Tab-separated table of C-alpha atoms in Angstrom:
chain	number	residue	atom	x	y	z
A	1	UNK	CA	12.484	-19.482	13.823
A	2	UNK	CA	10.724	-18.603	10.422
A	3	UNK	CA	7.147	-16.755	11.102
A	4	UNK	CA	4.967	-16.029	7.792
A	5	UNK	CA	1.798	-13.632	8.073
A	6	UNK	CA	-0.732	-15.987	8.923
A	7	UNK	CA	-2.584	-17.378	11.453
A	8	UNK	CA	-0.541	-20.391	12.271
A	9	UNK	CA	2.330	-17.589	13.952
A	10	UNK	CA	-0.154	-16.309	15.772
A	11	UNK	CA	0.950	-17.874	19.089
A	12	UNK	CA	4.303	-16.589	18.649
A	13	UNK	CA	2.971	-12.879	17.833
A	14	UNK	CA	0.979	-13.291	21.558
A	15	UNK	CA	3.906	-14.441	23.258
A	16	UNK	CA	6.121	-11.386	22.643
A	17	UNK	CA	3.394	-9.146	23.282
A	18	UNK	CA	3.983	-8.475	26.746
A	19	UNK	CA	7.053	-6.447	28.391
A	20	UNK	CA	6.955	-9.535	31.676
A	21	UNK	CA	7.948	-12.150	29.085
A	22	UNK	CA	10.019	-9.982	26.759
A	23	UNK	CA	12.350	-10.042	30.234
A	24	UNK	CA	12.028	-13.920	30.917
A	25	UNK	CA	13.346	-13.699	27.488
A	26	UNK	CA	16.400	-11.740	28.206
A	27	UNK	CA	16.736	-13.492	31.619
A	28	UNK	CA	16.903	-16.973	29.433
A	29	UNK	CA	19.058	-15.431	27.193
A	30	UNK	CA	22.160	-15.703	30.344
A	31	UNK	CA	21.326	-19.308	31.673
A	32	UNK	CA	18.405	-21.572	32.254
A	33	UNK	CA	16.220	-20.920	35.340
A	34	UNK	CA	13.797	-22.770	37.381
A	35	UNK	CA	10.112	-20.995	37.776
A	36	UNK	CA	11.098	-20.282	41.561
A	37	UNK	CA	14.512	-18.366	40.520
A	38	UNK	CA	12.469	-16.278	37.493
A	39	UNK	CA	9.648	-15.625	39.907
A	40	UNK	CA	11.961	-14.364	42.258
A	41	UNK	CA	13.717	-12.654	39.807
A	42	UNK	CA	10.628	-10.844	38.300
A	43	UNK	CA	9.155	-10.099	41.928
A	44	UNK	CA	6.161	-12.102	40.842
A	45	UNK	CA	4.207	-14.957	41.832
A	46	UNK	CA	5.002	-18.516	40.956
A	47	UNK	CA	1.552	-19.118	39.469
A	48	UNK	CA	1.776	-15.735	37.322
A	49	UNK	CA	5.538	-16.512	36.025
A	50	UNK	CA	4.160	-19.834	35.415
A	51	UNK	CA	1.339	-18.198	33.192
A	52	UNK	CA	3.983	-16.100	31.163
A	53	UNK	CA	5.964	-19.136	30.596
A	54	UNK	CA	3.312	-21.289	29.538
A	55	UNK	CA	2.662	-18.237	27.018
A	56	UNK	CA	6.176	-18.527	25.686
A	57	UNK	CA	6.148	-22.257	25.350
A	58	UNK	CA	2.858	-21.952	23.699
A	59	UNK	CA	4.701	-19.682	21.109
A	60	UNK	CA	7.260	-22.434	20.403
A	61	UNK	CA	10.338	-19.617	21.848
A	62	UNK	CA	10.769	-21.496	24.869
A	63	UNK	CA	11.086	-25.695	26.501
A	64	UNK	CA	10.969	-27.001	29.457
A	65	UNK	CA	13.237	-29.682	31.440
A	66	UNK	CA	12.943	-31.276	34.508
A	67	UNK	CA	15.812	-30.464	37.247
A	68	UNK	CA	14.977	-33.202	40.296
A	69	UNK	CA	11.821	-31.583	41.562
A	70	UNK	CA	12.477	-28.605	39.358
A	71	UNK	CA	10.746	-27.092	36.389
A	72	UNK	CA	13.422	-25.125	34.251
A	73	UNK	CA	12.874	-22.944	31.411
A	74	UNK	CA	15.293	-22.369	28.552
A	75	UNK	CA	15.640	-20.441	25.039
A	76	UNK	CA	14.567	-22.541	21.772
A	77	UNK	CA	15.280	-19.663	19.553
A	78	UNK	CA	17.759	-17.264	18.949
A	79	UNK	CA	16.540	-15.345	15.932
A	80	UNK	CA	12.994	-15.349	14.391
A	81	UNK	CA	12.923	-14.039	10.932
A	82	UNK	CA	9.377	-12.446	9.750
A	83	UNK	CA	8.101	-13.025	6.206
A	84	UNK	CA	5.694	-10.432	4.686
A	85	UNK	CA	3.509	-11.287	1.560
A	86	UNK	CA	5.059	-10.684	-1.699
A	87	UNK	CA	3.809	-7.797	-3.370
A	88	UNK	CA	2.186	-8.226	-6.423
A	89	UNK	CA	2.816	-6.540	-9.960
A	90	UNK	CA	-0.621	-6.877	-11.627
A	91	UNK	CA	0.494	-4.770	-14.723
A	92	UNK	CA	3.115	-7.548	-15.930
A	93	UNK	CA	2.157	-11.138	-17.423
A	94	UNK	CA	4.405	-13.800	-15.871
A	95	UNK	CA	5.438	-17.414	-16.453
A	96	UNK	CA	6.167	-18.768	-13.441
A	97	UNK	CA	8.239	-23.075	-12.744
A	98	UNK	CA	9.209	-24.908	-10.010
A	99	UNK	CA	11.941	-26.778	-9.768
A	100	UNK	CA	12.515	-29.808	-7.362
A	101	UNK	CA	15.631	-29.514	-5.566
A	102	UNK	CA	16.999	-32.866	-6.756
A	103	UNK	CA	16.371	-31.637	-10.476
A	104	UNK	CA	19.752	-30.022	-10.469
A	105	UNK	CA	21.781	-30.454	-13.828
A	106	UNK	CA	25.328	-29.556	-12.967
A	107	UNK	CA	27.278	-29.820	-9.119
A	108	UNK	CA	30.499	-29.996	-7.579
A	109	UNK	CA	30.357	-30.545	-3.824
A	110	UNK	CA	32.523	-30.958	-0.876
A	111	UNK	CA	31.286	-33.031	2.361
A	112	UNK	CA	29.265	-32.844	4.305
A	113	UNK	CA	26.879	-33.414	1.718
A	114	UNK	CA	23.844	-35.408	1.290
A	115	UNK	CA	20.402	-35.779	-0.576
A	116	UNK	CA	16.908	-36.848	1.511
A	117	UNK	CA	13.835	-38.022	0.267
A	118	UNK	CA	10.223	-38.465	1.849
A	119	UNK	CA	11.395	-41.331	3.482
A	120	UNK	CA	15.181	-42.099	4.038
A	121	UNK	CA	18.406	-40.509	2.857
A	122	UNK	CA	19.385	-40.556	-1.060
A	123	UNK	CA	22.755	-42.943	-1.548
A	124	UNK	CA	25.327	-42.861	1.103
A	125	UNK	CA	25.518	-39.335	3.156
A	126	UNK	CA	29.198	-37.509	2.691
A	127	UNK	CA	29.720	-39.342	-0.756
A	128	UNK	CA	29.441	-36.699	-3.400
A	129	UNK	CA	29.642	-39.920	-6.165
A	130	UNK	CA	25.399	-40.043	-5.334
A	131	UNK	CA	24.554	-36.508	-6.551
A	132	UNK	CA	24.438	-38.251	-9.747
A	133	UNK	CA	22.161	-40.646	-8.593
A	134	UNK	CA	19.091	-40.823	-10.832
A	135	UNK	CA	16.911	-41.077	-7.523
A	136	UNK	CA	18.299	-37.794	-6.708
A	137	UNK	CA	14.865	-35.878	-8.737
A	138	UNK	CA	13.057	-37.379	-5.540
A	139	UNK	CA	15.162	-35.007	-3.095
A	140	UNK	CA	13.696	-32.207	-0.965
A	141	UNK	CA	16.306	-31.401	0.792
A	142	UNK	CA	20.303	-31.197	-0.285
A	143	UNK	CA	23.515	-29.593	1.092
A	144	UNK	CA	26.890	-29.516	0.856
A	145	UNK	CA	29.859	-27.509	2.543
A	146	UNK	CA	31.894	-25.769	-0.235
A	147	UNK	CA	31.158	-25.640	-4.143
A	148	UNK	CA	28.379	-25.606	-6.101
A	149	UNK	CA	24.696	-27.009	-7.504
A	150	UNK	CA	22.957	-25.398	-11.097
A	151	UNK	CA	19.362	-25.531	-12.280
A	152	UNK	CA	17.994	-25.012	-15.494
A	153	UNK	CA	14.638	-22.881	-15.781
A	154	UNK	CA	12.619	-22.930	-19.436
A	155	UNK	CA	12.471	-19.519	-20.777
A	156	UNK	CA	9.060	-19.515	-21.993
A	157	UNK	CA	9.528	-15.672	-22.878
A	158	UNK	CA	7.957	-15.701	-27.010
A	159	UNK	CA	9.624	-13.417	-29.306
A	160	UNK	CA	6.983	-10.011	-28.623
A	161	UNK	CA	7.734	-10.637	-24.756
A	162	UNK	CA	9.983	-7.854	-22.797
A	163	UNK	CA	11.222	-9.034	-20.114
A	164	UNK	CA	10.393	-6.790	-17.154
A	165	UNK	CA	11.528	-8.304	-13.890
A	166	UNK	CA	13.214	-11.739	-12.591
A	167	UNK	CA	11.786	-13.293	-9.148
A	168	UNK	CA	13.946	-16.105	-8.046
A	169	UNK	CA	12.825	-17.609	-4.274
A	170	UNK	CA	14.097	-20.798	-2.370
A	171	UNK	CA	14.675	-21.995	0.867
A	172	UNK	CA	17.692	-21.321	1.969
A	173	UNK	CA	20.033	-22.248	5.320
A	174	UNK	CA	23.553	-23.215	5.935
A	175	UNK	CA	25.297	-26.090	6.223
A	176	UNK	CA	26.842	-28.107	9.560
A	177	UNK	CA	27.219	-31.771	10.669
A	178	UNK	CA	24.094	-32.277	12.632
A	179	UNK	CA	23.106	-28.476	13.077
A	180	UNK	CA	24.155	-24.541	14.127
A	181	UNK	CA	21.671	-22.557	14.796
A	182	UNK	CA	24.663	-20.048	14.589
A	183	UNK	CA	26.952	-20.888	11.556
A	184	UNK	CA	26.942	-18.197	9.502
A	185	UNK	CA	27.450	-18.979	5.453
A	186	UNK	CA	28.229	-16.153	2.401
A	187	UNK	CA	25.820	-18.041	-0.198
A	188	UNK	CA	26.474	-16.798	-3.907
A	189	UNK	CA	23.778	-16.580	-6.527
A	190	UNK	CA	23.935	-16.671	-10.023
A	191	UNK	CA	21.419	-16.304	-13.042
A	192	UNK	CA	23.201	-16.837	-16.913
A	193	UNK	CA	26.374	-16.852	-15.185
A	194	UNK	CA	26.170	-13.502	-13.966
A	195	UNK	CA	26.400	-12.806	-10.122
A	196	UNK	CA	23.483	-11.195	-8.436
A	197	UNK	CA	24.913	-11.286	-5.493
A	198	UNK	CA	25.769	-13.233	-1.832
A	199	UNK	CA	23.421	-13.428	1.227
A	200	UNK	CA	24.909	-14.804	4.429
A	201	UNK	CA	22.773	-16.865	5.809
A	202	UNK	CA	22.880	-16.947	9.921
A	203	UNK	CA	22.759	-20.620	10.641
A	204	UNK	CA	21.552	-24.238	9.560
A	205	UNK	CA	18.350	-24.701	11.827
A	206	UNK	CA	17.069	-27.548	14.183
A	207	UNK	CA	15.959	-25.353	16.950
A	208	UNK	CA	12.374	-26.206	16.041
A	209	UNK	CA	11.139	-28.791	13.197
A	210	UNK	CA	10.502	-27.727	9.707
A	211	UNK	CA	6.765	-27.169	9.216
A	212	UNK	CA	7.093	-29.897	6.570
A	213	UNK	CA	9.156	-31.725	6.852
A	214	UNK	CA	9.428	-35.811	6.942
A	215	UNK	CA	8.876	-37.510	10.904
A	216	UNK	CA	12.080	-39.441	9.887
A	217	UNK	CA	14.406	-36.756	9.765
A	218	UNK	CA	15.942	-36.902	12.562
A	219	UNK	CA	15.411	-33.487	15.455
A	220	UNK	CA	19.224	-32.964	15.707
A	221	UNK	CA	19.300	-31.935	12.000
A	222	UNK	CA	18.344	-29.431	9.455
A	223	UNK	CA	14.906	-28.714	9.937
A	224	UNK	CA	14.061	-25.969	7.974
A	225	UNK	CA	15.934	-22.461	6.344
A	226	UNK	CA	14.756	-19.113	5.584
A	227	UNK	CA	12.494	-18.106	2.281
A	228	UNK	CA	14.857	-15.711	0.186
A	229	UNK	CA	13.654	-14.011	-2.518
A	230	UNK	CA	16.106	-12.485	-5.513
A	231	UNK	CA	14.407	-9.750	-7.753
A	232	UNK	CA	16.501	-7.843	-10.519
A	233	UNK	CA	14.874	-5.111	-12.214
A	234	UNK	CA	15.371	-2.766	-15.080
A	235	UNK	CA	17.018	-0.377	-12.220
A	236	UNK	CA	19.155	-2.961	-10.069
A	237	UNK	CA	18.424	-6.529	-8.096
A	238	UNK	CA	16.985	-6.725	-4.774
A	239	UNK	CA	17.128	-9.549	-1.716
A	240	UNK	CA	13.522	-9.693	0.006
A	241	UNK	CA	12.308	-6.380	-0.972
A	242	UNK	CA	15.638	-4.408	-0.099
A	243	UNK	CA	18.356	-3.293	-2.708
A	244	UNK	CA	20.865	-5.548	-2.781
A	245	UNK	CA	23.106	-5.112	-5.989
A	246	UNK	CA	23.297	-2.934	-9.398
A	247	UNK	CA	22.718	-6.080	-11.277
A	248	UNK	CA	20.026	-5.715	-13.253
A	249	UNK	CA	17.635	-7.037	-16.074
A	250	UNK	CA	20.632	-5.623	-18.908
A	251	UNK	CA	23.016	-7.661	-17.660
A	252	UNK	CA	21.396	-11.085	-17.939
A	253	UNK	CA	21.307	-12.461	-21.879
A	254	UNK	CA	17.738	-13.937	-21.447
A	255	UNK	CA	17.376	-14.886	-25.194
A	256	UNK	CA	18.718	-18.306	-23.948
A	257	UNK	CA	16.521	-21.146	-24.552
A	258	UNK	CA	16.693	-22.001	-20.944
A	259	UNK	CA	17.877	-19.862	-17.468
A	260	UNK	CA	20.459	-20.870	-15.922
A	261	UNK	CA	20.700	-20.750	-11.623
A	262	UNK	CA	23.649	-21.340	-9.650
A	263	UNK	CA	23.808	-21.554	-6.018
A	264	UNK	CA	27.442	-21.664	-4.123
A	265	UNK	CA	29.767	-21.523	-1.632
A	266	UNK	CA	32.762	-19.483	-3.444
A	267	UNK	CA	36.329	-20.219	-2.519
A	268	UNK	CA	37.225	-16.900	-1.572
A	269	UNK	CA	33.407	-16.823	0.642
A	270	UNK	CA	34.218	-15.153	4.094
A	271	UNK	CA	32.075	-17.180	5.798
A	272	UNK	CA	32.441	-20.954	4.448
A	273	UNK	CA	29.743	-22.434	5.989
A	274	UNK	CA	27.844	-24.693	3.562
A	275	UNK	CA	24.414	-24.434	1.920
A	276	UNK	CA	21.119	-26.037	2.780
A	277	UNK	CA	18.407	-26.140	-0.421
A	278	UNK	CA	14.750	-27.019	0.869
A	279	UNK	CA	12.502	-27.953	-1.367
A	280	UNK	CA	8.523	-29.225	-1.836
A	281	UNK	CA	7.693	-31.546	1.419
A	282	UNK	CA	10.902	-29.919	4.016
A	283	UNK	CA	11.203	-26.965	5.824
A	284	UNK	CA	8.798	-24.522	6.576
A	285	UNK	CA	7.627	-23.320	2.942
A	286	UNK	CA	6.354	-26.232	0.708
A	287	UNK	CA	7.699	-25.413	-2.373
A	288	UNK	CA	10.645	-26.060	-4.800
A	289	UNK	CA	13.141	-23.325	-6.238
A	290	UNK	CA	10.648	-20.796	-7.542
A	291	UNK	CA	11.022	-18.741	-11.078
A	292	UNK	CA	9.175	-15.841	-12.159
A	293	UNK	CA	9.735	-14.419	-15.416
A	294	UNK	CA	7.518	-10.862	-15.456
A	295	UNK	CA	6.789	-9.153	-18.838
A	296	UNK	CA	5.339	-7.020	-20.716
C-alpha cells in the first residue's frame, strides 16, 4: 500500500492508531479468523472486535469473506510505504518535463511484457515486436521481465546555466504474470549512460487498486508501484531523500542536447524480477517520468 501526506490516507493513519487493532493485525498476519475466534482471542466483545475491524477495513488494510454463517477477516496488505512532500530548493531555477511512459526511444525486453492504454491493452501482451508500435505514446503503464527501456529528456540548460542538482521521479514496481505483492526486483538506473544506482523494488502490487488507474484493468494485476525519487548532487546521488551512491553532478556530461534515462533489469541483477513503469492516468501518482534540472 502507497500512503502520501494528505487527507485521502487519513483512514489508514486512524486505523493503526490503536494498540487492539495493531494485534488483529499481527493475529491476521498467521491465518484468517472469524470475528468470534479474534474476539475470543482479544478477550473482547464481539460487537467491540467488530468495531476495530470495521476500523481496519475502513483503512483499506483489511477484507472480509463470508465462511457459511461466518464473517472472516484477512490481511490486504503486507507493506505500506509512506511518502513525505518533497522538499523544496527555492534558491535554484529549474526546468522541469514529463515524459509519458510510452514515449520511450530505445528498448529491449524479455516477456512478460506488455503496454496498456486508457482503455485496452497496446498490441498483443508477451510480444515484444509491439513496443514499436506507434500507439505505444498512448501507454500508461509498461513492463517487462529482463532488459531494458530509454527516454530522452530536453536539456533546456542555456549556456550561463550551472547545473546544480538532477531530480528524476517515476513510478516504479516489479514485474510478475498477474501479480506478487512479494517479488522482489534489483531495478538499475541510468542518466547519460552513467549508473546512479539500483533500488530493489519489493513486489508488483494488486493488493489494492491503483488510485488511477483504468476500471478495465483487470484486479488480479498491477495496480499501482511506489513513487521513487533519484537526486544527484554536487556531493553524491540520493534515493528518496537518503544517500544512495557517490555518483554525482561531475560525473554526468550534461552539455548533451538531450538527457538520456535508462531503466533496467541487468543480467547479472540479484533479484530478476521485472519492472513495472506507471505513468499519467495508472497507479497511485498521476504523473509521467518526472525531470528536474535545478540551476543556478
Amino acid at each position: 500500500m502507497d500512503l502520501d501526506i494528505t487527507n485521502s490516507s487519513l483512514n489508514t493513519y486512524k486505523a493503526l492508531a490503536s494498540d487492539v487493532r495493531i494485534k488483529i493485525i499481527q493475529e491476521l498476519s498467521h491465518k484468517r479468523m472469524s470475528v468470534q475466534e479474534l474476539s475470543e482471542k482479544l478477550n473482547l466483545s464481539s460487537t467491540i472486535t467488530l468495531m476495530h475491524l470495521n476500523k481496519l477495513a475502513e483503512g483499506e488494510i483489511i477484507g472480509f469473506e463470508r465462511h457459511g454463517h461466518s464473517k472472516v477477516s484477512y490481511l490486504k496488505v503486507d507493506n505500506i510505504n509512506i511518502h513525505f512532500p518533497t522538499p523544496i530548493y527555492p534558491a535554484f531555477a529549474v526546468y522541469e518535463t514529463q515524459v509519458p511512459v510510452g514515449q520511450y526511444t530505445n528498448y529491449s525486453v524479455v516477456p512478460s511484457c506488455g503496454l496498456a492504454g486508457k482503455s485496452d491493452y497496446i498490441g498483443k501482451v508477451d510480444n515484444p515486436s509491439y513496443f514499436m508500435s506507434p500507439e505505444r505514446i498512448g501507454a500508461g503503464m509498461i513492463w517487462w521481465n529482463d532488459g531494458f527501456v530509454e527516454y530522452q529528456f530536453p536539456n533546456y540548460l542555456e549556456e550561463n546555466d550551472h547545473l546544480e542538482m538532477i531530480d528524476l521521479s517515476a513510478e516504479l514496481g516489479s514485474e510478475f504474470p498477474f501479480s506478487n505483492n512479494v517479488w522482489p526486483s534489483d531495478i538499475t538506473v541510468y542518466i547519460n549512460n552513467v549508473e546512479i544506482g539500483t533500488w530493489t523494488s519489493p513486489g508488483d502490487f494488486s493488493d489494492i487498486r491503483g488510485k488511477f488507474t483504468p476500471d478495465w484493468v483487470p484486479d488480479n494485476v498491477n495496480q499501482y508501484g511506489i513513487l521513487k525519487t533519484f537526486r544527484v548532487t554536487d556531493h553524491g546521488s540520493y534515493l528518496d531523500g537518503q544517500p544512495f551512491t557517490e555518483v554525482s553532478i561531475k560525473d554526468i556530461d550534461w552539455s548533451t542536447p538531450t538527457f538520456t534515462v535508462r531503466f533496467q533489469i541487468k543480467e547479472d541483477a540479484n533479484h530478476h524480477g521485472g519492472c513495472t513503469i506507471f505513468g499519467q492516468g495508472f497507479g497511485n501518482y498521476d504523473q509521467d517520468i518526472k525531470m528536474k534540472l535545478f540551476h543556478s
